[in-house]
CSV table of C-alpha atoms in Angstrom, one decimal:
chain,number,residue,atom,x,y,z
B,1,MET,CA,15.3,34.5,4.1
B,2,ALA,CA,18.1,33.6,1.7
B,3,ASN,CA,17.2,32.8,-1.8
B,4,ALA,CA,17.2,29.2,-3.1
B,5,LEU,CA,20.5,29.7,-4.9
B,6,GLN,CA,22.1,30.3,-1.5
B,7,LEU,CA,20.1,27.6,0.3
B,8,LEU,CA,20.1,24.9,-2.3
B,9,ASN,CA,22.5,24.3,-5.2
B,10,GLU,CA,21.1,23.4,-8.7
B,11,ASN,CA,21.4,19.6,-8.0
B,12,HIS,CA,19.4,20.0,-4.8
B,13,GLN,CA,16.7,22.1,-6.6
B,14,ASN,CA,16.5,19.5,-9.4
B,15,ARG,CA,16.1,16.7,-6.8
B,16,VAL,CA,13.3,18.6,-5.0
B,17,LEU,CA,11.5,19.3,-8.3
B,18,SER,CA,11.9,15.6,-9.3
B,19,VAL,CA,10.5,14.3,-6.0
B,20,ILE,CA,7.7,16.8,-5.9
B,21,GLY,CA,6.9,15.8,-9.5
B,22,GLN,CA,6.9,12.1,-8.7
B,23,VAL,CA,4.6,12.7,-5.7
B,24,ASP,CA,2.2,14.7,-7.9
B,25,GLU,CA,2.1,11.9,-10.5
B,26,ARG,CA,1.4,9.3,-7.7
B,27,LEU,CA,-1.4,11.4,-6.3
B,28,ALA,CA,-2.9,12.1,-9.8
B,29,GLU,CA,-2.9,8.3,-10.4
B,30,ALA,CA,-4.5,7.7,-7.0
B,31,VAL,CA,-7.3,10.2,-7.6
B,32,GLN,CA,-7.9,8.8,-11.0
B,33,ARG,CA,-8.3,5.4,-9.5
B,34,LEU,CA,-10.9,6.7,-7.1
B,35,TYR,CA,-13.1,7.5,-10.1
B,36,GLY,CA,-12.4,4.5,-12.3
B,37,GLU,CA,-11.3,4.8,-15.9
B,38,ASP,CA,-11.9,8.0,-17.9
B,39,VAL,CA,-12.0,5.8,-21.0
B,40,PRO,CA,-13.7,2.5,-20.0
B,41,SER,CA,-11.5,-0.6,-20.3
B,42,PRO,CA,-12.4,-4.2,-20.0
B,43,PHE,CA,-9.0,-4.6,-18.2
B,44,CYS,CA,-9.5,-1.9,-15.5
B,45,ARG,CA,-7.8,-3.0,-12.3
B,46,TYR,CA,-9.6,-0.7,-9.9
B,47,SER,CA,-13.1,-0.6,-8.7
B,48,PRO,CA,-14.5,2.8,-7.8
B,49,ASP,CA,-15.8,1.6,-4.4
B,50,LEU,CA,-15.8,4.8,-2.4
B,51,PRO,CA,-18.9,7.0,-1.9
B,52,GLU,CA,-19.0,10.1,-4.1
B,53,ALA,CA,-18.6,12.4,-1.0
B,54,THR,CA,-15.5,10.6,0.1
B,55,ARG,CA,-14.0,10.7,-3.4
B,56,GLU,CA,-14.7,14.4,-3.6
B,57,ALA,CA,-13.2,15.0,-0.1
B,58,LEU,CA,-10.1,13.1,-1.1
B,59,ALA,CA,-9.7,15.0,-4.4
B,60,ILE,CA,-10.1,18.3,-2.5
B,61,GLU,CA,-7.4,17.3,0.0
B,62,VAL,CA,-5.1,16.2,-2.8
B,63,SER,CA,-5.6,19.6,-4.4
B,64,ARG,CA,-4.8,21.3,-1.1
B,65,PHE,CA,-1.6,19.2,-0.8
B,66,ARG,CA,-0.6,20.2,-4.3
B,67,SER,CA,-1.0,23.8,-3.1
B,68,ARG,CA,1.3,23.1,-0.2
B,69,MET,CA,3.9,21.6,-2.5
B,70,THR,CA,3.7,24.7,-4.7
B,71,GLN,CA,4.0,27.0,-1.6
B,72,ALA,CA,7.0,24.9,-0.4
B,73,LEU,CA,8.7,25.4,-3.8
B,74,ASP,CA,7.9,29.1,-3.7
B,75,LYS,CA,9.3,29.4,-0.2
B,76,LEU,CA,12.5,27.8,-1.3
B,77,GLY,CA,12.6,30.0,-4.4
B,78,ILE,CA,12.5,27.1,-6.7
B,79,VAL,CA,11.0,27.9,-10.1
B,80,ARG,CA,8.6,25.3,-11.6
B,81,ARG,CA,9.5,24.6,-15.2
B,82,GLU,CA,7.3,24.2,-18.2
B,83,PRO,CA,6.4,20.5,-18.9
B,84,PRO,CA,9.5,19.2,-20.7
B,85,ILE,CA,7.9,16.1,-22.3
B,86,SER,CA,5.6,16.2,-25.3
B,87,ALA,CA,2.3,14.4,-24.8
B,88,ARG,CA,2.6,13.1,-28.4
B,89,TRP,CA,6.1,11.7,-27.7
B,90,SER,CA,4.9,10.1,-24.5
B,91,PHE,CA,1.9,8.5,-26.2
B,92,ARG,CA,4.1,7.2,-29.0
B,93,ALA,CA,6.6,5.8,-26.5
B,94,ALA,CA,3.8,4.0,-24.6
B,95,VAL,CA,2.5,2.5,-27.8
B,96,LEU,CA,6.1,1.4,-28.7
B,97,HIS,CA,6.4,-0.3,-25.3
B,98,ALA,CA,2.9,-1.9,-25.7
B,99,ARG,CA,4.0,-3.2,-29.2
B,100,SER,CA,7.1,-4.8,-27.5
B,101,ASP,CA,4.8,-6.4,-24.9
B,102,ILE,CA,2.5,-7.8,-27.5
B,103,GLU,CA,5.4,-9.2,-29.5
B,104,GLU,CA,6.2,-11.2,-26.3
B,105,LEU,CA,3.0,-13.2,-27.0
B,106,ALA,CA,4.5,-14.6,-30.3
B,107,PRO,CA,5.0,-18.4,-30.4
B,108,ARG,CA,8.8,-18.1,-30.1
B,109,SER,CA,8.4,-16.4,-26.7
B,110,MET,CA,5.4,-18.4,-25.5
B,111,ARG,CA,7.1,-21.8,-26.0
B,112,GLY,CA,8.9,-21.1,-22.7
B,113,TYR,CA,5.6,-21.6,-21.0
B,114,GLY,CA,5.0,-25.0,-22.5
B,115,SER,CA,4.8,-26.6,-26.0
B,116,LEU,CA,2.3,-25.2,-28.5
B,117,SER,CA,0.3,-27.0,-31.1
B,118,PRO,CA,0.6,-25.7,-34.6
B,119,GLU,CA,-2.9,-24.4,-34.3
B,120,ALA,CA,-2.1,-22.5,-31.1
B,121,ALA,CA,1.0,-21.1,-32.7
B,122,ASP,CA,-1.0,-19.9,-35.7
B,123,ALA,CA,-3.6,-18.4,-33.5
B,124,LEU,CA,-0.9,-16.5,-31.5
B,125,THR,CA,0.8,-15.4,-34.7
B,126,SER,CA,-2.5,-14.0,-36.1
B,127,MET,CA,-3.3,-12.3,-32.8
B,128,VAL,CA,0.1,-10.7,-32.5
B,129,ALA,CA,0.0,-9.5,-36.1
B,130,ALA,CA,-3.4,-8.0,-35.7
B,131,LEU,CA,-2.6,-6.2,-32.4
B,132,THR,CA,0.8,-4.9,-33.6
B,133,ASP,CA,-0.9,-3.6,-36.8
B,134,ALA,CA,-3.4,-1.8,-34.6
B,135,LEU,CA,-0.7,-0.4,-32.4
B,136,ASP,CA,1.3,0.8,-35.5
B,137,ARG,CA,-1.9,2.6,-36.6
B,138,LEU,CA,-2.1,4.3,-33.2
B,139,SER,CA,1.5,5.4,-33.5
B,140,GLU,CA,1.0,6.7,-37.0
B,141,LEU,CA,-2.2,8.6,-35.9
B,142,ALA,CA,-0.3,10.2,-33.0
B,143,ALA,CA,2.4,11.3,-35.4
B,144,GLU,CA,0.0,13.0,-37.8
B,145,GLU,CA,-0.8,16.6,-37.4
B,146,THR,CA,-4.4,16.5,-36.4
B,147,ARG,CA,-7.1,18.7,-37.8
B,148,GLY,CA,-10.1,20.1,-35.9
B,149,PRO,CA,-13.6,18.9,-36.6
B,150,ASN,CA,-14.3,21.9,-38.9
B,151,ASP,CA,-11.1,21.7,-40.9
B,152,PRO,CA,-11.2,20.4,-44.5
């Protein structure tokens, strides 16, 4: 069989890798939803309502499907790349987006949903300040070089 460079140009290979990566992310999210939240949240949107045996069978089939995707890439001669995105950077970007979302709860933005009493505006201002401060701390923590539990 011809190698991937002869079958697919670099743009084709990038597209295949991109789609395979997106499918993998969707399946990872779907499997995670089967089991509920790793870190419990009062805002969880999914109820783990499948029997354990069904969840396990689905997780196994997703694993098999991932193997098929890997085999397909290998057959095409497409080399999988090292993860290009830093988990730290991704976390900090998510926190930045969350901060922007929280800022949308400030009185200047909420007035579009109806008038606010001065007390309601003060309560929203306090809430936004407290939550953005907490998000800023999360971002700072993610930026720090962390030490292990036995480090000084």
